mmCIF file of C-alpha atoms in Angstrom:
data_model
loop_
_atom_site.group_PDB
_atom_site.id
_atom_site.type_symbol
_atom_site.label_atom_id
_atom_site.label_comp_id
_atom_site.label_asym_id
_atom_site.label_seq_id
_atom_site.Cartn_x
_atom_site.Cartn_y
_atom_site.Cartn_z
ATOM 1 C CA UNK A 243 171.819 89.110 37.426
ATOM 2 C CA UNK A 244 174.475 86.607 36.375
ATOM 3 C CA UNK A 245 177.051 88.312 37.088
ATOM 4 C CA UNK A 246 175.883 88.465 40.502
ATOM 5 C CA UNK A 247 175.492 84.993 41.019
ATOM 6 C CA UNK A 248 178.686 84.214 39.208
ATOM 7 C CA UNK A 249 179.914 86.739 42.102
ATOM 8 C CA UNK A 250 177.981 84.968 44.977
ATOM 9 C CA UNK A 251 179.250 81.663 43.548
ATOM 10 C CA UNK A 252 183.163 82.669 43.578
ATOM 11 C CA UNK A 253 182.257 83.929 47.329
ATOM 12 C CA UNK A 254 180.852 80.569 47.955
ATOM 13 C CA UNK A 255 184.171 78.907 46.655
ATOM 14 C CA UNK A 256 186.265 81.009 48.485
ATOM 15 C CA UNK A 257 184.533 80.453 51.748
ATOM 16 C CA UNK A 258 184.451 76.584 51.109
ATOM 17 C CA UNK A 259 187.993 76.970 50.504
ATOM 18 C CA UNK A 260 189.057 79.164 53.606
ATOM 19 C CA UNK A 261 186.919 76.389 55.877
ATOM 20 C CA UNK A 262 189.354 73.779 54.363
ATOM 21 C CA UNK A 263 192.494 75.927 54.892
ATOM 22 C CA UNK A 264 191.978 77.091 58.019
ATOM 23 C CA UNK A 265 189.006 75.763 59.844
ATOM 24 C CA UNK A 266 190.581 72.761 61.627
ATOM 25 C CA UNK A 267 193.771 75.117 62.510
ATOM 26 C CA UNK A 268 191.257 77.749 63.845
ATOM 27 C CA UNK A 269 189.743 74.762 66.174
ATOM 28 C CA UNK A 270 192.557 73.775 66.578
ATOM 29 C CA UNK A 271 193.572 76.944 67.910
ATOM 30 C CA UNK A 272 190.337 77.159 70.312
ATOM 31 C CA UNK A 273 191.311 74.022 71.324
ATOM 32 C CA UNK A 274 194.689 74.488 72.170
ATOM 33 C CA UNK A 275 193.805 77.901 73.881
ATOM 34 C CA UNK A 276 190.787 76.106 76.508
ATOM 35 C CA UNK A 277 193.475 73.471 77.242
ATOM 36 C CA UNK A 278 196.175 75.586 77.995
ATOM 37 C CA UNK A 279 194.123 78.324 79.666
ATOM 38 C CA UNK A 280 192.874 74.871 82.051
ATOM 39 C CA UNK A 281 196.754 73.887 82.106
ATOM 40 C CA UNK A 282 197.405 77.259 83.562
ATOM 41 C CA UNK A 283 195.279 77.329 86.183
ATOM 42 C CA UNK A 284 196.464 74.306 87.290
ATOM 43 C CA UNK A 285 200.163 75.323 87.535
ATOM 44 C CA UNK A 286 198.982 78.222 89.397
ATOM 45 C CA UNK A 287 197.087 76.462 91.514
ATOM 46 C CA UNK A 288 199.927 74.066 92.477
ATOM 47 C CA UNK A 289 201.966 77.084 92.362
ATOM 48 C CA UNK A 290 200.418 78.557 95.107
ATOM 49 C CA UNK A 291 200.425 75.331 97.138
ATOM 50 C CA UNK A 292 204.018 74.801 96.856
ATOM 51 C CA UNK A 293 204.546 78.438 98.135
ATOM 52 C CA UNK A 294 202.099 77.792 100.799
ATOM 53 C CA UNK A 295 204.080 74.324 101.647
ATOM 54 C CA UNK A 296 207.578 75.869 101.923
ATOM 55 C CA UNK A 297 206.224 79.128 103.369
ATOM 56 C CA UNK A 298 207.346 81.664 101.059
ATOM 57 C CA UNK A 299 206.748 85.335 101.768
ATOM 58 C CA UNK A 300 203.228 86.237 100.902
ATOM 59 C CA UNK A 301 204.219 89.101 98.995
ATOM 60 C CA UNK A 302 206.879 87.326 96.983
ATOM 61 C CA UNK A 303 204.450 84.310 96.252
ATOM 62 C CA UNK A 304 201.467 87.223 95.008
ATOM 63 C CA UNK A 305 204.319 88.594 92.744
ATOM 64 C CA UNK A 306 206.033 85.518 90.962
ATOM 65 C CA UNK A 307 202.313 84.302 90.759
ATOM 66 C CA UNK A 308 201.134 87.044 88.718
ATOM 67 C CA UNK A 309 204.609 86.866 87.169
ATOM 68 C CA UNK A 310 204.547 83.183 86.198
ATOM 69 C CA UNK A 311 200.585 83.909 84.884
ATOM 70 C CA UNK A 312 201.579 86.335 82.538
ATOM 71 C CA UNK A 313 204.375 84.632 81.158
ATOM 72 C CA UNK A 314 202.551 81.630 80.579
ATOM 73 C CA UNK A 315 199.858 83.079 78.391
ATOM 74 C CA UNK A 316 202.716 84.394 76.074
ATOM 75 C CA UNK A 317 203.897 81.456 75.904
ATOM 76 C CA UNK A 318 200.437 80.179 75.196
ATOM 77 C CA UNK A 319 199.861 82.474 72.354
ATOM 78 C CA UNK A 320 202.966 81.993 70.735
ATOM 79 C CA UNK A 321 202.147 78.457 70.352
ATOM 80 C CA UNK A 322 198.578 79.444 69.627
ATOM 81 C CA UNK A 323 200.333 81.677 66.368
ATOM 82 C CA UNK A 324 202.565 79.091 65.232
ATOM 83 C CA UNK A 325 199.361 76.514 65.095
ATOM 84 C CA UNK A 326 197.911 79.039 62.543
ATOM 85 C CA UNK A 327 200.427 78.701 60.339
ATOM 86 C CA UNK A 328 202.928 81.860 61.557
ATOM 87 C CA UNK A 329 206.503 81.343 61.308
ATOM 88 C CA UNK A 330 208.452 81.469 64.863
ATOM 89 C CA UNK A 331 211.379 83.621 63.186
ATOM 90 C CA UNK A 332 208.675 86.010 62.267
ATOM 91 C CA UNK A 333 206.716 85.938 64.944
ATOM 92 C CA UNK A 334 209.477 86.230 66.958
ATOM 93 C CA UNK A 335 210.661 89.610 64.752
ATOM 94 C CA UNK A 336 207.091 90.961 64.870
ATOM 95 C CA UNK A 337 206.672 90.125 68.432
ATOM 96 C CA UNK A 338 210.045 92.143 69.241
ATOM 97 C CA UNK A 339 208.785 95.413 67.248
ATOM 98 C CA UNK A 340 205.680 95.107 69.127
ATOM 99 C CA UNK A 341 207.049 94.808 72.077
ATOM 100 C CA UNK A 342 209.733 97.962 71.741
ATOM 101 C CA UNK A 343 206.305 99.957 70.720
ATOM 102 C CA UNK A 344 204.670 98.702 73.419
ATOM 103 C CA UNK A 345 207.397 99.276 75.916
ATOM 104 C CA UNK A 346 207.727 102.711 74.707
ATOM 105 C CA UNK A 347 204.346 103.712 75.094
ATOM 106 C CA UNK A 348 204.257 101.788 78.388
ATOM 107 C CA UNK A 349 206.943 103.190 80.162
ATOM 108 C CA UNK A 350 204.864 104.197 83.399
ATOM 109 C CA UNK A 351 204.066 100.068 83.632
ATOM 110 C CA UNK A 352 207.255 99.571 83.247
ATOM 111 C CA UNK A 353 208.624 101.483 86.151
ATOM 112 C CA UNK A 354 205.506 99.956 87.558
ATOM 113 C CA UNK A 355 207.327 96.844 87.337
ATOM 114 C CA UNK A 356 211.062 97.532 88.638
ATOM 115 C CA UNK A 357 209.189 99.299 91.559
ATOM 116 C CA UNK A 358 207.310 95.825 92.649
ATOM 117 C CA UNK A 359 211.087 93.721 91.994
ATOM 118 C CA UNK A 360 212.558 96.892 94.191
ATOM 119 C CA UNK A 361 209.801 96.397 96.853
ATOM 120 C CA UNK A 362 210.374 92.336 96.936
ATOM 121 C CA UNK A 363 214.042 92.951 97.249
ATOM 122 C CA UNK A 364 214.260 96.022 99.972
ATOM 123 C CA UNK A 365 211.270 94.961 101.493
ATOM 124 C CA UNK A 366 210.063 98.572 103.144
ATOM 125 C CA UNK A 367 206.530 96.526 103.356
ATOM 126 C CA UNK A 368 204.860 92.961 103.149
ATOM 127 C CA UNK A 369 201.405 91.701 102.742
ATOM 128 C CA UNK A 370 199.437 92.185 106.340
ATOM 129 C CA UNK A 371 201.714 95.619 107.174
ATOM 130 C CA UNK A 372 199.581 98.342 107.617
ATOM 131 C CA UNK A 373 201.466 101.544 105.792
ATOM 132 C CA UNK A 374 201.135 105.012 105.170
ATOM 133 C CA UNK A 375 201.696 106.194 101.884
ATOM 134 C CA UNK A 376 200.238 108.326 98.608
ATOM 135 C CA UNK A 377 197.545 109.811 100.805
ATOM 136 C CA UNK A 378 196.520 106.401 101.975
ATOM 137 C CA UNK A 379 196.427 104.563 105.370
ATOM 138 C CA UNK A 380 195.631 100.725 105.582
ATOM 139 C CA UNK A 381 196.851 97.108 105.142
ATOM 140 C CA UNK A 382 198.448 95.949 102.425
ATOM 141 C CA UNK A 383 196.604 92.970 100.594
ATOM 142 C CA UNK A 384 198.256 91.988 97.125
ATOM 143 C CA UNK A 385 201.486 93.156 95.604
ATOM 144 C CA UNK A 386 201.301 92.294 92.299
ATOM 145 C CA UNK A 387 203.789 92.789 88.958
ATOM 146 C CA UNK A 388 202.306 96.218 88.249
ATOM 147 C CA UNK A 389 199.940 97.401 91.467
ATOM 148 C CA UNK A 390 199.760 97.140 95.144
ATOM 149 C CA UNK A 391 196.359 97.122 97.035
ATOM 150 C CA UNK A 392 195.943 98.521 99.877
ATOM 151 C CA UNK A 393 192.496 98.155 102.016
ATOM 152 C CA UNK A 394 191.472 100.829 103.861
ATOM 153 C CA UNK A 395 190.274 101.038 107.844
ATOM 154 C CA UNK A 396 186.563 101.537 106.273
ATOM 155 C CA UNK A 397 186.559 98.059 103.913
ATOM 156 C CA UNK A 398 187.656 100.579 100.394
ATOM 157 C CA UNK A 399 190.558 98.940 98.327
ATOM 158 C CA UNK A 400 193.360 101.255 96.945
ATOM 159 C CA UNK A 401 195.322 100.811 94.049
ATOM 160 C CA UNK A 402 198.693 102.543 94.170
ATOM 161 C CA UNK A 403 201.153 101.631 91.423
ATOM 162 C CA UNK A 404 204.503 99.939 92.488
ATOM 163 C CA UNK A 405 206.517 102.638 90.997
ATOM 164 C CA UNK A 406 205.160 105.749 93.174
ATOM 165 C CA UNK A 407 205.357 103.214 95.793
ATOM 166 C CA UNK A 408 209.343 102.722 95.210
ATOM 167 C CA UNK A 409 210.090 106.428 94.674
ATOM 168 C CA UNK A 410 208.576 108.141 97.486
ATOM 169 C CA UNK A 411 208.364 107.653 101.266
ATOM 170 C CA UNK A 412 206.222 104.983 102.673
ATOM 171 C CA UNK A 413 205.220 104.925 106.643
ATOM 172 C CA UNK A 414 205.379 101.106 108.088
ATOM 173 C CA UNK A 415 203.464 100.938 110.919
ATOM 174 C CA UNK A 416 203.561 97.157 111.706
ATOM 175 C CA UNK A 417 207.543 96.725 111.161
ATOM 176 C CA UNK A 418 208.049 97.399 114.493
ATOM 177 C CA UNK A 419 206.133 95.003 117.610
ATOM 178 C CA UNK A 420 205.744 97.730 119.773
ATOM 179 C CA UNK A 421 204.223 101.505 119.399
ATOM 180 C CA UNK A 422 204.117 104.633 121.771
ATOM 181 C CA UNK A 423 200.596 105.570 122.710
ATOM 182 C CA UNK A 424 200.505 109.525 123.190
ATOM 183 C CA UNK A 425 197.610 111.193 124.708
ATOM 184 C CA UNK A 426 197.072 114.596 125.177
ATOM 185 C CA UNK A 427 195.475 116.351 128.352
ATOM 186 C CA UNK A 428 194.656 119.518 129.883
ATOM 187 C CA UNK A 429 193.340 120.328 133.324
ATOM 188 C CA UNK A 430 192.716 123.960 134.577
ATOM 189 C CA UNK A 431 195.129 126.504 135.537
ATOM 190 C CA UNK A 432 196.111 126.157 139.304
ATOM 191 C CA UNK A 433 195.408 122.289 139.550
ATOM 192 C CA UNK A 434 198.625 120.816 141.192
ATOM 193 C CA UNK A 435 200.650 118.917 138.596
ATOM 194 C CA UNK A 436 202.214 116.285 141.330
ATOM 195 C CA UNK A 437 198.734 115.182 141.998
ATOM 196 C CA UNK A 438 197.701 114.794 138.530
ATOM 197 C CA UNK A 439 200.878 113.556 137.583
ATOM 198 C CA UNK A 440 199.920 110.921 140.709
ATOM 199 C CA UNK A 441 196.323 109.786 139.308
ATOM 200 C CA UNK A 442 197.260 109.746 135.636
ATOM 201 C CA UNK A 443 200.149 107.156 136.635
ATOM 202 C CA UNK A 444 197.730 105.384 138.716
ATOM 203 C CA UNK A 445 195.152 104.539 135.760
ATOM 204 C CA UNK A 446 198.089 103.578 133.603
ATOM 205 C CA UNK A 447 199.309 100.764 136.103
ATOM 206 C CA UNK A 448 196.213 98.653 135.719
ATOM 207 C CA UNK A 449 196.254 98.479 132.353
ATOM 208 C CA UNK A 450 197.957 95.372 131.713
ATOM 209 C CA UNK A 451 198.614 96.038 127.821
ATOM 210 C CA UNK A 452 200.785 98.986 129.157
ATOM 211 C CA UNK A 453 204.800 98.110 128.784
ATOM 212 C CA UNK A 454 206.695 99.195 132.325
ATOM 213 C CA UNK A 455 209.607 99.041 130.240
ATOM 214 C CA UNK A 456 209.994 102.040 129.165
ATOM 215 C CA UNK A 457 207.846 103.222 131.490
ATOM 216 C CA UNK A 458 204.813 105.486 130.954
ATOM 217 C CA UNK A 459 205.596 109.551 131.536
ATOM 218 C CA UNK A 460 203.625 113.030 131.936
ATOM 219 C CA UNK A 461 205.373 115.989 130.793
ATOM 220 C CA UNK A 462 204.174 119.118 131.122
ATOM 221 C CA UNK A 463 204.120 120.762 127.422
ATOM 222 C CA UNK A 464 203.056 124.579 127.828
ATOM 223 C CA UNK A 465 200.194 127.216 128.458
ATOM 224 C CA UNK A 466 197.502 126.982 126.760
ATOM 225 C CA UNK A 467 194.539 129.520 125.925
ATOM 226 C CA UNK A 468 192.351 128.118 128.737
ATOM 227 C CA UNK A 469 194.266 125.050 130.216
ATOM 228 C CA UNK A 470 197.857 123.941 131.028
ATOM 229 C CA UNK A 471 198.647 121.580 128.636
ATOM 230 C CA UNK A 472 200.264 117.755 129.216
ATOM 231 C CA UNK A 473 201.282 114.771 127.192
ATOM 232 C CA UNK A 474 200.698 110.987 128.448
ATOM 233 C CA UNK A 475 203.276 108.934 126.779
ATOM 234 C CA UNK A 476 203.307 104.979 127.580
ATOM 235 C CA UNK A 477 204.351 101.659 124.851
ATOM 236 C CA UNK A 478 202.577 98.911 124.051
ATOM 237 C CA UNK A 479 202.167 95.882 121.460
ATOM 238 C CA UNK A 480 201.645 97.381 117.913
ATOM 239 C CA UNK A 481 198.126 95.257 117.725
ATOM 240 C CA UNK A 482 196.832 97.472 121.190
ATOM 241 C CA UNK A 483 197.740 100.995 119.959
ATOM 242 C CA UNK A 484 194.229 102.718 119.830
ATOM 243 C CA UNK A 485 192.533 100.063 122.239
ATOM 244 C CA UNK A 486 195.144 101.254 124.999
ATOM 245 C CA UNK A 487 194.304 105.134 123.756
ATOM 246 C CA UNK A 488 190.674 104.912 123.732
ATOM 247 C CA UNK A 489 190.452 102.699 127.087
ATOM 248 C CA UNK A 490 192.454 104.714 128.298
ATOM 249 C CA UNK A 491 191.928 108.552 127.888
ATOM 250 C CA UNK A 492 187.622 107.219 129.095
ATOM 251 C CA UNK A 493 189.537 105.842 132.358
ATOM 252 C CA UNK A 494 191.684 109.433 132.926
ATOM 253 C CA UNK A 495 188.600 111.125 132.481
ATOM 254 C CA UNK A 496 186.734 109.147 134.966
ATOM 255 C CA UNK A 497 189.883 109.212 137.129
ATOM 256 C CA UNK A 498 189.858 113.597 136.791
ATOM 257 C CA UNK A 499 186.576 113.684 137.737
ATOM 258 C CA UNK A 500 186.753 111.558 141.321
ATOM 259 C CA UNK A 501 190.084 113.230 142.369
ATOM 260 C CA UNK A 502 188.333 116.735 141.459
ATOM 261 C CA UNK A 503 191.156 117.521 139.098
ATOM 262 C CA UNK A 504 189.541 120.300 136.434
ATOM 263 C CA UNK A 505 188.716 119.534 133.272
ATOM 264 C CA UNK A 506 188.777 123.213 131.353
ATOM 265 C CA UNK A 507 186.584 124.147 128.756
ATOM 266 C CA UNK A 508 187.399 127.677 126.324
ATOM 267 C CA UNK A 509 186.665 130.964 128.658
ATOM 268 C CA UNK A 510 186.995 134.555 127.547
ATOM 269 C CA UNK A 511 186.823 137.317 130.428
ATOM 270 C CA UNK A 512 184.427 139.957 128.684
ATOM 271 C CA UNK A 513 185.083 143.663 130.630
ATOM 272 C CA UNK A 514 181.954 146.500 129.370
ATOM 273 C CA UNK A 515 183.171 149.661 129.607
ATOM 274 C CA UNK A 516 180.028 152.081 129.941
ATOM 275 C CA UNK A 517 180.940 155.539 128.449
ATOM 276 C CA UNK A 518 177.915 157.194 128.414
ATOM 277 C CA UNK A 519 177.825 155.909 132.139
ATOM 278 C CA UNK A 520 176.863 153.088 134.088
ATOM 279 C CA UNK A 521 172.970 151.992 133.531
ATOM 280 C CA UNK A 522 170.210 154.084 135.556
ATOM 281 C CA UNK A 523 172.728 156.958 135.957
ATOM 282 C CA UNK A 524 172.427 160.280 133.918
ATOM 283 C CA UNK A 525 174.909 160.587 131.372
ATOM 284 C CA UNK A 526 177.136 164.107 131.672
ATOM 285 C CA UNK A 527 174.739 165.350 129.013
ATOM 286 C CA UNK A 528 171.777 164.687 130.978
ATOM 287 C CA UNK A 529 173.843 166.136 134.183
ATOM 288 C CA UNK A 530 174.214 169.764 132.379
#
């Protein structure tokens, strides 16, 4: 029993002692950290004001942001180290080892990272372009050191990293102002093409959205099971593409149906051949 409390007292001493030692550089420390975490946001905030002042690409401003973050808090917790009583040399030393373990384990974030500086520099897409790429279709909201995020036409966000993004093929659909608007259409075999061609040109005049330079066209494209088979082709503004289609193939329908031009629906000719003979006539068996 007194060797216990000889034990609890030692414990006691020690603790007392540790409290001395280290408890106003572990405050310290806490301190240090909430002021510098506050510091931070504050840069970042003014950060993003200045890029918002001198109108800096939004997806370069996303990507030095997140940049600039990160380095920041390194540079807060190396100061956060030395408080406690860590040597910079060794930090420094232990910090590098770390940091070729970590880089070696983290290779994919790595490539992560030269694909988002190859994306800022080539520029194949910006924040607001709507692209096509890793299975995904939708705009492009954040392009950050590691990720991009992409927001799909039904409200889901996508997270593709910046290195599949750099090494494969990406579709830009907003690079370019204007975007061809391709409809197809069939009307029934023996409906005269010059007339159709005619009323489909007709309905494409009034819509205003519709470039006349170049100017729409209907090409007939082959012969299909039950119809002959056409493509519409006409250009408009990028931000009209499927307003101009859906307006647009409603109005040709409307347009078929008052010029009596045939819409054509599957048919199949069925032929019943009857060898035991036709009904209500004996068969030959019957006959004999």
């Amino acid at each position: 029993m007194e060797l216990n409390l000889d034990m609890i007292d030692i414990i006691q001493a020690k603790f007392v002692e540790f409290l001395f030692d280290y408890g106003p550089k572990i405050i310290g420390s806490l301190i240090t950290f909430f002021i510098g975490k506050y510091i931070i946001n504050v840069l970042m905030k003014g950060l993003s004001n200045l890029f918002l002042k001198y109108d800096i690409d939004a997806s370069l401003a996303s990507f030095l942001t997140s940049l600039f973050r990160a380095l920041l808090y390194i540079v807060l917790f190396i100061t956060i180290a030395t408080q406690l009583g860590m040597e910079l040399t060794s930090f420094i030393a232990i910090l590098g080892a770390a940091g070729l373990a970590v880089g070696l384990a983290l290779q994919g974030s790595l490539s992560n990272f030269a694909g988002g500086v190859l994306i800022l520099i080539f520029k194949p897409f910006k924040v607001g372009d709507t692209i096509e790429a890793q299975g995904t279709l939708g705009a492009v909201e954040v392009i950050d050191i590691l990720y991009t995020k992409v927001r799909n036409f039904d409200n889901r966000v996508v997270t593709i990293p910046n290195g599949a993004l750099a090494n494969n093929s990406i579709i830009n659909l907003s690079q370019k102002p204007t975007r061809r608007v391709e409809m197809a259409v069939g009307v029934a075999y023996g409906t005269d093409l010059k007339k159709t061609r005619k009323v489909i040109m007709d309905v494409l005049k009034k819509d205003e959205r519709i470039h006349a330079d170049p100017e729409p066209v209907m090409k007939f494209i082959g012969f299909g099971d039950s119809s002959l088979d056409l493509t519409v082709r006409c250009w408009t503004d990028a931000g009209d593409l499927w307003p101009v289609y859906w307006d647009n193939m409603e109005a040709l329908k409307e347009a078929f149906e008052a010029n009596d031009i045939e819409i054509p629906f599957p048919q199949r000719d069925v032929n019943h051949y009857y060898p035991e003979g036709k009904p209500g006539e004996p068969s030959e068996e019957r006959k004999d």
